[in-house]
Amino acid sequence: MGKSIKHICCVDSIDEGTVRLLTGTDGDRAHFFPLALFPKGIKEGDWLNLTISIDSNATKRGKQDVEDLYKELQ
């Protein structure tokens, strides 16, 4: 994997299978994600460590898949 970034965020709400995370220095940015992406037992008020990284191998495989499909369609 390539470089990664880390954030701390707060679970503001969980409603109808959607988690609302607050990020930013003042919790001023809201982001919505499916509940299925989170660990079992997550609840409102939990603080999370969020790490996002680039998976170079998956990117290469995806590009190759697109190239192969394009060749197939020609």
Short mmCIF file of the C-alpha atoms (twelve columns), coordinates in Angstrom:
data_MODEL
# 
_entry.id   MODEL 
# 
loop_
_atom_site.group_PDB 
_atom_site.id 
_atom_site.type_symbol 
_atom_site.label_atom_id 
_atom_site.label_alt_id 
_atom_site.label_comp_id 
_atom_site.label_asym_id 
_atom_site.label_seq_id 
_atom_site.Cartn_x 
_atom_site.Cartn_y 
_atom_site.Cartn_z 
_atom_site.pdbx_PDB_model_num 
ATOM 1  C CA . MET A 1  0.000   0.000  0.000   1 
ATOM 2  C CA . GLY A 2  1.035   3.601  -0.513  1 
ATOM 3  C CA . LYS A 3  0.956   6.594  1.726   1 
ATOM 4  C CA . SER A 4  -1.896  7.005  4.150   1 
ATOM 5  C CA . ILE A 5  -3.611  9.750  6.118   1 
ATOM 6  C CA . LYS A 6  -5.197  9.467  9.533   1 
ATOM 7  C CA . HIS A 7  -8.105  11.367 11.020  1 
ATOM 8  C CA . ILE A 8  -10.003 11.182 14.260  1 
ATOM 9  C CA . CYS A 9  -13.748 11.545 13.933  1 
ATOM 10 C CA . CYS A 10 -16.865 11.316 16.052  1 
ATOM 11 C CA . VAL A 11 -19.954 9.218  15.403  1 
ATOM 12 C CA . ASP A 12 -22.615 11.921 15.546  1 
ATOM 13 C CA . SER A 13 -25.608 9.779  14.668  1 
ATOM 14 C CA . ILE A 14 -26.712 6.417  13.354  1 
ATOM 15 C CA . ASP A 15 -30.036 6.443  11.541  1 
ATOM 16 C CA . GLU A 16 -31.633 3.892  9.229   1 
ATOM 17 C CA . GLY A 17 -28.360 2.130  8.472   1 
ATOM 18 C CA . THR A 18 -26.399 5.343  7.891   1 
ATOM 19 C CA . VAL A 19 -23.585 6.651  10.090  1 
ATOM 20 C CA . ARG A 20 -22.928 10.384 10.272  1 
ATOM 21 C CA . LEU A 21 -19.297 11.166 11.128  1 
ATOM 22 C CA . LEU A 22 -18.070 14.597 12.151  1 
ATOM 23 C CA . THR A 23 -14.549 15.651 11.200  1 
ATOM 24 C CA . GLY A 24 -12.597 18.877 11.072  1 
ATOM 25 C CA . THR A 25 -11.072 20.939 13.835  1 
ATOM 26 C CA . ASP A 26 -14.482 21.993 15.142  1 
ATOM 27 C CA . GLY A 27 -16.446 18.947 14.013  1 
ATOM 28 C CA . ASP A 28 -17.798 21.183 11.290  1 
ATOM 29 C CA . ARG A 29 -17.748 18.635 8.474   1 
ATOM 30 C CA . ALA A 30 -20.321 15.861 8.234   1 
ATOM 31 C CA . HIS A 31 -19.801 12.676 6.217   1 
ATOM 32 C CA . PHE A 32 -22.303 9.872  5.700   1 
ATOM 33 C CA . PHE A 33 -21.434 6.181  5.319   1 
ATOM 34 C CA . PRO A 34 -23.338 2.869  5.335   1 
ATOM 35 C CA . LEU A 35 -23.412 1.277  8.785   1 
ATOM 36 C CA . ALA A 36 -22.166 -1.990 7.232   1 
ATOM 37 C CA . LEU A 37 -18.695 -0.417 6.818   1 
ATOM 38 C CA . PHE A 38 -18.214 -0.060 10.580  1 
ATOM 39 C CA . PRO A 39 -17.322 -2.474 13.380  1 
ATOM 40 C CA . LYS A 40 -20.186 -4.226 15.109  1 
ATOM 41 C CA . GLY A 41 -21.296 -2.402 18.235  1 
ATOM 42 C CA . ILE A 42 -20.492 1.111  17.035  1 
ATOM 43 C CA . LYS A 43 -22.651 3.720  18.755  1 
ATOM 44 C CA . GLU A 44 -23.335 7.428  18.790  1 
ATOM 45 C CA . GLY A 45 -20.650 9.328  20.665  1 
ATOM 46 C CA . ASP A 46 -17.857 6.863  19.767  1 
ATOM 47 C CA . TRP A 47 -14.601 8.371  18.550  1 
ATOM 48 C CA . LEU A 48 -12.923 6.589  15.654  1 
ATOM 49 C CA . ASN A 49 -9.461  6.510  14.149  1 
ATOM 50 C CA . LEU A 50 -9.940  6.699  10.396  1 
ATOM 51 C CA . THR A 51 -7.052  5.728  8.112   1 
ATOM 52 C CA . ILE A 52 -7.280  6.132  4.345   1 
ATOM 53 C CA . SER A 53 -4.589  4.764  2.073   1 
ATOM 54 C CA . ILE A 54 -4.056  4.113  -1.617  1 
ATOM 55 C CA . ASP A 55 -3.915  0.464  -2.640  1 
ATOM 56 C CA . SER A 56 -1.568  0.631  -5.625  1 
ATOM 57 C CA . ASN A 57 -1.960  -3.063 -6.445  1 
ATOM 58 C CA . ALA A 58 -5.747  -2.815 -6.618  1 
ATOM 59 C CA . THR A 59 -5.421  0.301  -8.789  1 
ATOM 60 C CA . LYS A 60 -3.153  -1.555 -11.224 1 
ATOM 61 C CA . ARG A 61 -5.529  -4.541 -11.344 1 
ATOM 62 C CA . GLY A 62 -8.489  -2.239 -11.990 1 
ATOM 63 C CA . LYS A 63 -6.686  -0.475 -14.832 1 
ATOM 64 C CA . GLN A 64 -5.719  -3.822 -16.349 1 
ATOM 65 C CA . ASP A 65 -9.305  -5.071 -16.091 1 
ATOM 66 C CA . VAL A 66 -10.532 -1.978 -17.962 1 
ATOM 67 C CA . GLU A 67 -7.862  -2.406 -20.659 1 
ATOM 68 C CA . ASP A 68 -8.768  -6.079 -21.068 1 
ATOM 69 C CA . LEU A 69 -12.471 -5.265 -21.347 1 
ATOM 70 C CA . TYR A 70 -11.768 -2.521 -23.873 1 
ATOM 71 C CA . LYS A 71 -9.742  -4.953 -26.019 1 
ATOM 72 C CA . GLU A 72 -12.521 -7.508 -25.766 1 
ATOM 73 C CA . LEU A 73 -15.100 -5.000 -27.009 1 
ATOM 74 C CA . GLN A 74 -13.076 -3.975 -30.058 1 
# 
